[in-house]
PDB file of C-alpha atoms in Angstrom:
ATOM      1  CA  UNK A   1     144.667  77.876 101.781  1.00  0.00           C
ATOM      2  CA  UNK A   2     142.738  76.223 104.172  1.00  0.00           C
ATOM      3  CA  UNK A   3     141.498  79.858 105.975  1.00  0.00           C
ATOM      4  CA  UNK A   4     140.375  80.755 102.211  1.00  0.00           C
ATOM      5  CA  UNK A   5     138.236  77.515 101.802  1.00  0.00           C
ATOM      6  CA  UNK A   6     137.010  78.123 105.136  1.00  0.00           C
ATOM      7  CA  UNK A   7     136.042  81.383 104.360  1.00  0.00           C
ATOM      8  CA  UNK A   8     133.902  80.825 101.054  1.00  0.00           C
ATOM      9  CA  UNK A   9     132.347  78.244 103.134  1.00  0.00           C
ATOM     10  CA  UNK A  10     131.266  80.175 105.818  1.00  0.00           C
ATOM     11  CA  UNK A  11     130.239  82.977 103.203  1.00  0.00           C
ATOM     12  CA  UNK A  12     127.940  80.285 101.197  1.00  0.00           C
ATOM     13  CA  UNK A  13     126.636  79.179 104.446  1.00  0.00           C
ATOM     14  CA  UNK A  14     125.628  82.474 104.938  1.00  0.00           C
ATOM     15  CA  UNK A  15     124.194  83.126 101.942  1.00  0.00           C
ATOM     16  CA  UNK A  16     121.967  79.677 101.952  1.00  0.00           C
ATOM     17  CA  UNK A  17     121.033  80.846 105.630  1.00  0.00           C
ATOM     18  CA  UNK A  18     120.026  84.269 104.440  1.00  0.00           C
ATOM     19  CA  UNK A  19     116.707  84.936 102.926  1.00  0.00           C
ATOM     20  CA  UNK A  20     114.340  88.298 103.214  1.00  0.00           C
ATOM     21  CA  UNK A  21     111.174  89.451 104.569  1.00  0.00           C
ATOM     22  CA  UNK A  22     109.120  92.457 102.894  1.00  0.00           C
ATOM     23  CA  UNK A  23     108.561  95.078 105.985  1.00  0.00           C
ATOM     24  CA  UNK A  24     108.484  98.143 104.397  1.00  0.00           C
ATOM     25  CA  UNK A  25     105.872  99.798 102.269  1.00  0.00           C
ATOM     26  CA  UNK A  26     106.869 103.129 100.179  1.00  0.00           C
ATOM     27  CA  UNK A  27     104.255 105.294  99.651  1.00  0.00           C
ATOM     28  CA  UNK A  28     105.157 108.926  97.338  1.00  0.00           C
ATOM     29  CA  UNK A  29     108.747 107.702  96.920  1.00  0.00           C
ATOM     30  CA  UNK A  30     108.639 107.421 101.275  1.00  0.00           C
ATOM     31  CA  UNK A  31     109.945 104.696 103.328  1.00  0.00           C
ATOM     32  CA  UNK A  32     106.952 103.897 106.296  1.00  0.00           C
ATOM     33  CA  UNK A  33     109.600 101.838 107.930  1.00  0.00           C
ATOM     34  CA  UNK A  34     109.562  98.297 109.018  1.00  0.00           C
ATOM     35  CA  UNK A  35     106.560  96.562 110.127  1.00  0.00           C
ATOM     36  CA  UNK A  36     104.397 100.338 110.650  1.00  0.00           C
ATOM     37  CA  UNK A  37     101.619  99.887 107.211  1.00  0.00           C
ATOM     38  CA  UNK A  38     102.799  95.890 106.610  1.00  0.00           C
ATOM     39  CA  UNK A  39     102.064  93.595 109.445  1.00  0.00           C
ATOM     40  CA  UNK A  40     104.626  91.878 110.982  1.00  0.00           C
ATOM     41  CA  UNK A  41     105.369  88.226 109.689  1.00  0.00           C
ATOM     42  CA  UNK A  42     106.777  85.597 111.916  1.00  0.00           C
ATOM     43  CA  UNK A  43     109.687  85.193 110.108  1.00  0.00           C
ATOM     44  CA  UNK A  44     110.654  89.027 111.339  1.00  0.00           C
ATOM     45  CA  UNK A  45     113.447  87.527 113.030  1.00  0.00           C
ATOM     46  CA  UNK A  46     114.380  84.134 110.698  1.00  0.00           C
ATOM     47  CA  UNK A  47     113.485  85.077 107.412  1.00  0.00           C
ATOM     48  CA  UNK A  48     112.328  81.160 107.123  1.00  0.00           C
ATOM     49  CA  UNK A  49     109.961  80.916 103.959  1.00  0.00           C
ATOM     50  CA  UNK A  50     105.997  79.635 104.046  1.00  0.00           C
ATOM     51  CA  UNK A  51     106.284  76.266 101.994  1.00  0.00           C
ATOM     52  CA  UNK A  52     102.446  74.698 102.642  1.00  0.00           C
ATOM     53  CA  UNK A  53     100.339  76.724 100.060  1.00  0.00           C
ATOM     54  CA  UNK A  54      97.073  75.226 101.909  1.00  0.00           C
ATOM     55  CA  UNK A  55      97.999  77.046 105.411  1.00  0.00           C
ATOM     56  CA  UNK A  56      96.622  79.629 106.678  1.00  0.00           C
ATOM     57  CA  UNK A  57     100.341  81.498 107.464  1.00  0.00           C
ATOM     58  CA  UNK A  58     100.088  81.808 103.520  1.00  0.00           C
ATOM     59  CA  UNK A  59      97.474  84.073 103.969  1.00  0.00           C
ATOM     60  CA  UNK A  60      99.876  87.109 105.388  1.00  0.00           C
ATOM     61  CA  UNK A  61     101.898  84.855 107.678  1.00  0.00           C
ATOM     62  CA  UNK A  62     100.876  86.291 111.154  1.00  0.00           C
ATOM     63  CA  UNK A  63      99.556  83.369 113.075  1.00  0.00           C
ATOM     64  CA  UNK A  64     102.378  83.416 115.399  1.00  0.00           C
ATOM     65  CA  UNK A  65     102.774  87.565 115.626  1.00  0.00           C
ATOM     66  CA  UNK A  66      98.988  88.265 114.960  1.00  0.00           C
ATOM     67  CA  UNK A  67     100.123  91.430 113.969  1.00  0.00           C
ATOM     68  CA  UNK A  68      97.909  94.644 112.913  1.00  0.00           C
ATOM     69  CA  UNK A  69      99.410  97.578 111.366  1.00  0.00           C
ATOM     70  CA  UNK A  70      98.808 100.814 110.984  1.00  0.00           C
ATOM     71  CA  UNK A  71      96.379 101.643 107.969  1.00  0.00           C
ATOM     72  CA  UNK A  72      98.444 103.864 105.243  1.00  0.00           C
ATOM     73  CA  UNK A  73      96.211 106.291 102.874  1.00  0.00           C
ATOM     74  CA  UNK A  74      96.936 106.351  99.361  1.00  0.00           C
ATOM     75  CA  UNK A  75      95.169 107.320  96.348  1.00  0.00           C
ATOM     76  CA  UNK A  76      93.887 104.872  93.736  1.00  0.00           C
ATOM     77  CA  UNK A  77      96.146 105.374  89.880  1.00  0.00           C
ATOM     78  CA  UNK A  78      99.097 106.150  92.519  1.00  0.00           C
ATOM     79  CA  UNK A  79     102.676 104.129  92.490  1.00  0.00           C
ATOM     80  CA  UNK A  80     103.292 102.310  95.560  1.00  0.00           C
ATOM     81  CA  UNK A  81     106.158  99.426  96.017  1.00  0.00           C
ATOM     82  CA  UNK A  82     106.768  97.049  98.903  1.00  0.00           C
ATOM     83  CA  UNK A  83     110.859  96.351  99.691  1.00  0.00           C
ATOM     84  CA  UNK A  84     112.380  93.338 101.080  1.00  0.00           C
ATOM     85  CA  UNK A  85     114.841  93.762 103.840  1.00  0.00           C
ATOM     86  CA  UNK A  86     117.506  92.736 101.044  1.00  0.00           C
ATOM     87  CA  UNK A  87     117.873  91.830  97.736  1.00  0.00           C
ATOM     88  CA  UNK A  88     115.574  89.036  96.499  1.00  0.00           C
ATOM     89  CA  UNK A  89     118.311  86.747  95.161  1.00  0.00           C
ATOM     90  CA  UNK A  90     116.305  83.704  94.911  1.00  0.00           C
ATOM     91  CA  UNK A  91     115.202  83.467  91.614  1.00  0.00           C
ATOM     92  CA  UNK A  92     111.829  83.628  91.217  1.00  0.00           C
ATOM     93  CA  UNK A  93     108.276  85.087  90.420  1.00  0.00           C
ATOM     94  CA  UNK A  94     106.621  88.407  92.300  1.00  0.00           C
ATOM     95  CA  UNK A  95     102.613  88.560  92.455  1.00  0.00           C
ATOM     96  CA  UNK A  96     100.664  91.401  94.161  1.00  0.00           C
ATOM     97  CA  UNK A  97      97.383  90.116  94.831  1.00  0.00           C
ATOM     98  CA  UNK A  98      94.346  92.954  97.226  1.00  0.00           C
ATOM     99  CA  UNK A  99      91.616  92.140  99.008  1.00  0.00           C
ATOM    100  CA  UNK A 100      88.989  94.771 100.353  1.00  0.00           C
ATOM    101  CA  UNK A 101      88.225  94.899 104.004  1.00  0.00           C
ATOM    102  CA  UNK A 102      84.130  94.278 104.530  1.00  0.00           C
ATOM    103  CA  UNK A 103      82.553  97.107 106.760  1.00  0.00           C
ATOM    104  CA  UNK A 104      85.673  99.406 106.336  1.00  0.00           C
ATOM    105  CA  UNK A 105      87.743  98.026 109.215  1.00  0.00           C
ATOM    106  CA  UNK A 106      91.148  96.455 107.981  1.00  0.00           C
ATOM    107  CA  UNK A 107      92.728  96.300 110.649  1.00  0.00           C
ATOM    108  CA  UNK A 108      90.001  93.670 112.260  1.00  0.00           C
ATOM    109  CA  UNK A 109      90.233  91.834 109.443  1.00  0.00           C
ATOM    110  CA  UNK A 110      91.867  88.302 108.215  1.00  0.00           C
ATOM    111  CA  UNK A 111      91.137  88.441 104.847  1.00  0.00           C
ATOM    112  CA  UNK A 112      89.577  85.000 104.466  1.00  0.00           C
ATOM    113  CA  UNK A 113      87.124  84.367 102.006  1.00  0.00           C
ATOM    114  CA  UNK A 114      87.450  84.344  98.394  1.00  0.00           C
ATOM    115  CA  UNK A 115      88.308  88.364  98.026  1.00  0.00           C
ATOM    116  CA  UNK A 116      91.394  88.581  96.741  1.00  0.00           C
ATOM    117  CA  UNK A 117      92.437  89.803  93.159  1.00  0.00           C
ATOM    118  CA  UNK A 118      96.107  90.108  91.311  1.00  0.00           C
ATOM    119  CA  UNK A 119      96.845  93.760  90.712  1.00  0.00           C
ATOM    120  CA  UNK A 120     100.714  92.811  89.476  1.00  0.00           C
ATOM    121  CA  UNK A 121     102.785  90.421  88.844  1.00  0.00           C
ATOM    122  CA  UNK A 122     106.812  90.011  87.474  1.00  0.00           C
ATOM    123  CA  UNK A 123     107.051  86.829  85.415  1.00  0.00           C
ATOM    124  CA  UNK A 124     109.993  84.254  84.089  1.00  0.00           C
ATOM    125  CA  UNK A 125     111.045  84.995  80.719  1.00  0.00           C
ATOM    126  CA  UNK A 126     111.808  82.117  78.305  1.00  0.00           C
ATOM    127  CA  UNK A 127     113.104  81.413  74.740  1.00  0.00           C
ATOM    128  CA  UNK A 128     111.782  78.386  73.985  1.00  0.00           C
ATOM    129  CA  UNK A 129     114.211  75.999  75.993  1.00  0.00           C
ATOM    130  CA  UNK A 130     117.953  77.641  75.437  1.00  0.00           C
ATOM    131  CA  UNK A 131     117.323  80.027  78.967  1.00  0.00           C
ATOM    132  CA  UNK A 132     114.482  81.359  81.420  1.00  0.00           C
ATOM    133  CA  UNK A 133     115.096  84.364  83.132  1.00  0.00           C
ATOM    134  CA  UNK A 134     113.907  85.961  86.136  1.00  0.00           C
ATOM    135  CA  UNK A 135     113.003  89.927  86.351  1.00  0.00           C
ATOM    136  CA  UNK A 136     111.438  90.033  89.680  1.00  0.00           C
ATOM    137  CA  UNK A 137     115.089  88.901  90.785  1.00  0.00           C
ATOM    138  CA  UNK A 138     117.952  90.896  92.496  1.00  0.00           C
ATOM    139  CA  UNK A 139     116.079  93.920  92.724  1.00  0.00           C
ATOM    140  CA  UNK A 140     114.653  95.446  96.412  1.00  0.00           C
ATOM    141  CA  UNK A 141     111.462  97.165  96.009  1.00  0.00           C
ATOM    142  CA  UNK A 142     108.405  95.639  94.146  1.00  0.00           C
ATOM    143  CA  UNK A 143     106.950  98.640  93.004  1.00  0.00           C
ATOM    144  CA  UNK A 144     103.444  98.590  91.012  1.00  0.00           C
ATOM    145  CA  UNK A 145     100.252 101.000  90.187  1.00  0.00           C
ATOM    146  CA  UNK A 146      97.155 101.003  91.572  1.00  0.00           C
ATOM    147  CA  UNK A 147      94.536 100.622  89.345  1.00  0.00           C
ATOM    148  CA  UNK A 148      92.634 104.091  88.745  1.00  0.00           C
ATOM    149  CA  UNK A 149      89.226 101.904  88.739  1.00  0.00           C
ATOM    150  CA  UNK A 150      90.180 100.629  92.614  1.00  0.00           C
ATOM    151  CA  UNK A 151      86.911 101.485  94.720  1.00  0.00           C
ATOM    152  CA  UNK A 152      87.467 103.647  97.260  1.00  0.00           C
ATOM    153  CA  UNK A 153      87.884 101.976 100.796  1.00  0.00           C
ATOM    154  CA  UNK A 154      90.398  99.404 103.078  1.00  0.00           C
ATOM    155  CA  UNK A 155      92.286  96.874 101.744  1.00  0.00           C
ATOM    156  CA  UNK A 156      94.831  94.291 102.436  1.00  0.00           C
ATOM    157  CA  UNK A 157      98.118  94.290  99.773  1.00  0.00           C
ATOM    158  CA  UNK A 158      99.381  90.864  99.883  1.00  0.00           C
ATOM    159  CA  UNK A 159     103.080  90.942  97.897  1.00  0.00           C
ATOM    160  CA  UNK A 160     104.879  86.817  97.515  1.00  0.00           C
ATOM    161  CA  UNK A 161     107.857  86.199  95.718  1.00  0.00           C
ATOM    162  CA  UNK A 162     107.806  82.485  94.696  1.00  0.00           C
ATOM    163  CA  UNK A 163     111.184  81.565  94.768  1.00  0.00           C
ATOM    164  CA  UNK A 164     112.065  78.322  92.470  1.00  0.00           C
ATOM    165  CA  UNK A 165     115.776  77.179  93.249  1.00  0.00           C
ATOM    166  CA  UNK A 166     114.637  74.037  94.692  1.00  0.00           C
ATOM    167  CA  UNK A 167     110.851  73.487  93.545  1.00  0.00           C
ATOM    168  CA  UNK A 168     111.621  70.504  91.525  1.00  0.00           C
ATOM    169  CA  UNK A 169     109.953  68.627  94.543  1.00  0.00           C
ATOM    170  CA  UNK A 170     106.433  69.133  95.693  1.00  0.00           C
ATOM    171  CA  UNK A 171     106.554  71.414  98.498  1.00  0.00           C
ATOM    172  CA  UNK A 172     109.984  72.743  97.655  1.00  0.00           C
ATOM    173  CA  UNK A 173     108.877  76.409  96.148  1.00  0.00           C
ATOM    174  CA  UNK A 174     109.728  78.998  98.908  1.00  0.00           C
ATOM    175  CA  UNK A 175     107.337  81.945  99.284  1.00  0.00           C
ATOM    176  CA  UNK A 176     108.393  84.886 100.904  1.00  0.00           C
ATOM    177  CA  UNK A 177     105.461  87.465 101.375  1.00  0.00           C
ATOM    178  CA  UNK A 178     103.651  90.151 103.618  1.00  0.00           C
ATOM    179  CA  UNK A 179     100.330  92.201 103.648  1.00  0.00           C
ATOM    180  CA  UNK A 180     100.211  95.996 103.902  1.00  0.00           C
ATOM    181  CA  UNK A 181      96.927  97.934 105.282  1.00  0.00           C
ATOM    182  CA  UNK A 182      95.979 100.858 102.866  1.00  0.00           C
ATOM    183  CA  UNK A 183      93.207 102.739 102.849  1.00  0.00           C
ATOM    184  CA  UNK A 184      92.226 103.663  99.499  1.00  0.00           C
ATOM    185  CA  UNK A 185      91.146 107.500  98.259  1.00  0.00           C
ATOM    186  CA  UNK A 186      89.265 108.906  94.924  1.00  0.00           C
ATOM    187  CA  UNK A 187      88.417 105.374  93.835  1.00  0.00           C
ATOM    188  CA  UNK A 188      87.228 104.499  91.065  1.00  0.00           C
ATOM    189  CA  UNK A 189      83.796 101.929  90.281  1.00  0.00           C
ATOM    190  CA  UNK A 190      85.512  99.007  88.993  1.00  0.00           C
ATOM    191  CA  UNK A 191      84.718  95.916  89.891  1.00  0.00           C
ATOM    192  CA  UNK A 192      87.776  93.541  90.873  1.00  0.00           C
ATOM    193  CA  UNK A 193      88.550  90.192  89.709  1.00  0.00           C
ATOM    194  CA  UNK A 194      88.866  87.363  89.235  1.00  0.00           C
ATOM    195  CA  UNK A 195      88.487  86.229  93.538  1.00  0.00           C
ATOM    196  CA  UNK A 196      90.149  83.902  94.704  1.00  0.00           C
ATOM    197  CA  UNK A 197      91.035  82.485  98.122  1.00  0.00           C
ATOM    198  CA  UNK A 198      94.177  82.496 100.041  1.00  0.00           C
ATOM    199  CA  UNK A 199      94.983  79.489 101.003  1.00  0.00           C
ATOM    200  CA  UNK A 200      93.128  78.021  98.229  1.00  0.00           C
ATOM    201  CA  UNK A 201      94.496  80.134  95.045  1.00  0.00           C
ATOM    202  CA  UNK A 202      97.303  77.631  94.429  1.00  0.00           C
ATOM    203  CA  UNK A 203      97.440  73.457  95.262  1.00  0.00           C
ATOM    204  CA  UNK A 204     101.260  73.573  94.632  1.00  0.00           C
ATOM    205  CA  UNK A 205     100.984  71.553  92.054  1.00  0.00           C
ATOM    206  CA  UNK A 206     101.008  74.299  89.027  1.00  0.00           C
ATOM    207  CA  UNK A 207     103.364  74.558  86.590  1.00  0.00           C
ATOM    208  CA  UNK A 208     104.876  77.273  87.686  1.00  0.00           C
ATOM    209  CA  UNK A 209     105.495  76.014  91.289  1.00  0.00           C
ATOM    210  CA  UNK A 210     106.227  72.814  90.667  1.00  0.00           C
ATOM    211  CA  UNK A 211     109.164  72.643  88.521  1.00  0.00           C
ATOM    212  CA  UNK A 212     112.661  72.007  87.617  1.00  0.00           C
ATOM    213  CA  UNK A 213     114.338  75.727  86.039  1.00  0.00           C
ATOM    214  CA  UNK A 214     117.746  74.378  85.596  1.00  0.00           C
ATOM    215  CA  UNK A 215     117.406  71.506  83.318  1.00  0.00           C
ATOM    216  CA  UNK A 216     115.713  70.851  80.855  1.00  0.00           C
ATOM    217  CA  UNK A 217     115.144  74.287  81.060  1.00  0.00           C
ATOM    218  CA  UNK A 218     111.335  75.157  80.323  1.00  0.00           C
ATOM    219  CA  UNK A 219     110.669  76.187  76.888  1.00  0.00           C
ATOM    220  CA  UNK A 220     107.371  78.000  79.034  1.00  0.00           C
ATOM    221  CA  UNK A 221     106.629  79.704  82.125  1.00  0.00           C
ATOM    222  CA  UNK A 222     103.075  79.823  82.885  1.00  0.00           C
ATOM    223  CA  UNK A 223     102.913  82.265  85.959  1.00  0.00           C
ATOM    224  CA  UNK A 224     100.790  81.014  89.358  1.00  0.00           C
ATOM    225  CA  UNK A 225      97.066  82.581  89.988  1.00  0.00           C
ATOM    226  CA  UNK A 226      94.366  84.639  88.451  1.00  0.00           C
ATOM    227  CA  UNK A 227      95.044  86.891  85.468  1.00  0.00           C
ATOM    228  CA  UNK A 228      95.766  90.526  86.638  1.00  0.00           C
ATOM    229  CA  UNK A 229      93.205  93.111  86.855  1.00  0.00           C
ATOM    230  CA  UNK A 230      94.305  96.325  85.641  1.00  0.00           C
ATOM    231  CA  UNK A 231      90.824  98.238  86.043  1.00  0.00           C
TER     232      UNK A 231
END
């Protein structure tokens, strides 16, 4: 009896311990492997979340790695998805914001600046009070389109899954999250928006970081950041 208790124990320890990272970027149903097209976050190794919305490691979470990767080429209108070294268990919101490298030359670039732009995003799904449910959760790969209207050029994909278990305190939201290098081909002329900044897009005090999900249970969800821009 007591090796069983021991054991779930351990197992839940395990499982509180164990979080995820998003390394891989899949490009035409392909795997680029971990850390080649997404740069390499310092939590490659302890899968520890970013907490402070206004630091700059919420940008793409490099300041210990200063990572660059390599710069992937895919077409604008084409599916692309970004996997997590695991499942993403936490439950939780996904948003995909971009941001487009100025003269051409990602891989030089921080992506400061008010540039960035939502291209997807997997919301909570209520009913009014009786449950809220989370789609973005216990899948692997966030996969989205690009939109056909995407200028040609070098960007930075930023993916973050805001995970809500314990964001009933300020601060408590975990995000987990990674940017990817593309290059962009046959663009289109739209023009993205609306920009924001990163840090600077959320204060952590939104309503949908800064909340209880298990009780009461919100009759809303109003999801984090700018409206998405489909083209």
């Amino acid at each position: 009896m007591f090796s069983k208790t021991l054991a779930i124990a351990l197992s839940l320890a395990t499982l509180v311990a164990s979080h995820y990272t998003f390394p891989d970027l899949i490009i035409g149903g392909k795997n680029s492997g971990d850390w080649v097209n997404i740069r390499q976050t310092n939590n490659f190794n302890s899968q520890a979340p970013v907490t402070d919305v206004n630091s700059t490691d919420f940008r793409c979470y490099t300041s210990q790695t200063n990572a660059v990767a390599q710069t992937a080429s895919v077409a604008a209108g084409s599916s692309i998805g970004i996997m997590a070294d695991g499942p993403i268990y936490h439950p939780g919101v996904i948003n995909v914001y971009m941001a487009k490298a100025p003269n051409n030359n990602v891989a030089s670039w921080d992506g400061s600046g008010s540039v960035w732009f939502k291209v997807f995003q997997i919301s909570a799904v209520t009913d009014g009070g009786s449950t809220i449910t989370f789609p973005g959760t216990n899948i692997q790969t966030v996969n989205f389109t690009l939109p056909k209207a995407l200028p040609s050029g070098q960007y930075l994909i930023r993916v973050e899954q805001i995970a809500l278990h314990v964001a009933s305190t300020y601060g408590g939201a975990q995000f987990y999250l990674s940017c990817a290098q593309v290059q962009v081909t046959n663009g289109g002329n739209g023009t993205p928006g609306p920009l924001v900044a990163i840090p600077g897009v959320y204060t952590g005090y939104e309503p949908g970081i800064l909340l209880n999900i298990y009780y009461p249970v919100p009759k809303t969800y109003i999801q984090p950041g700018p409206a998405v821009w489909s083209g």
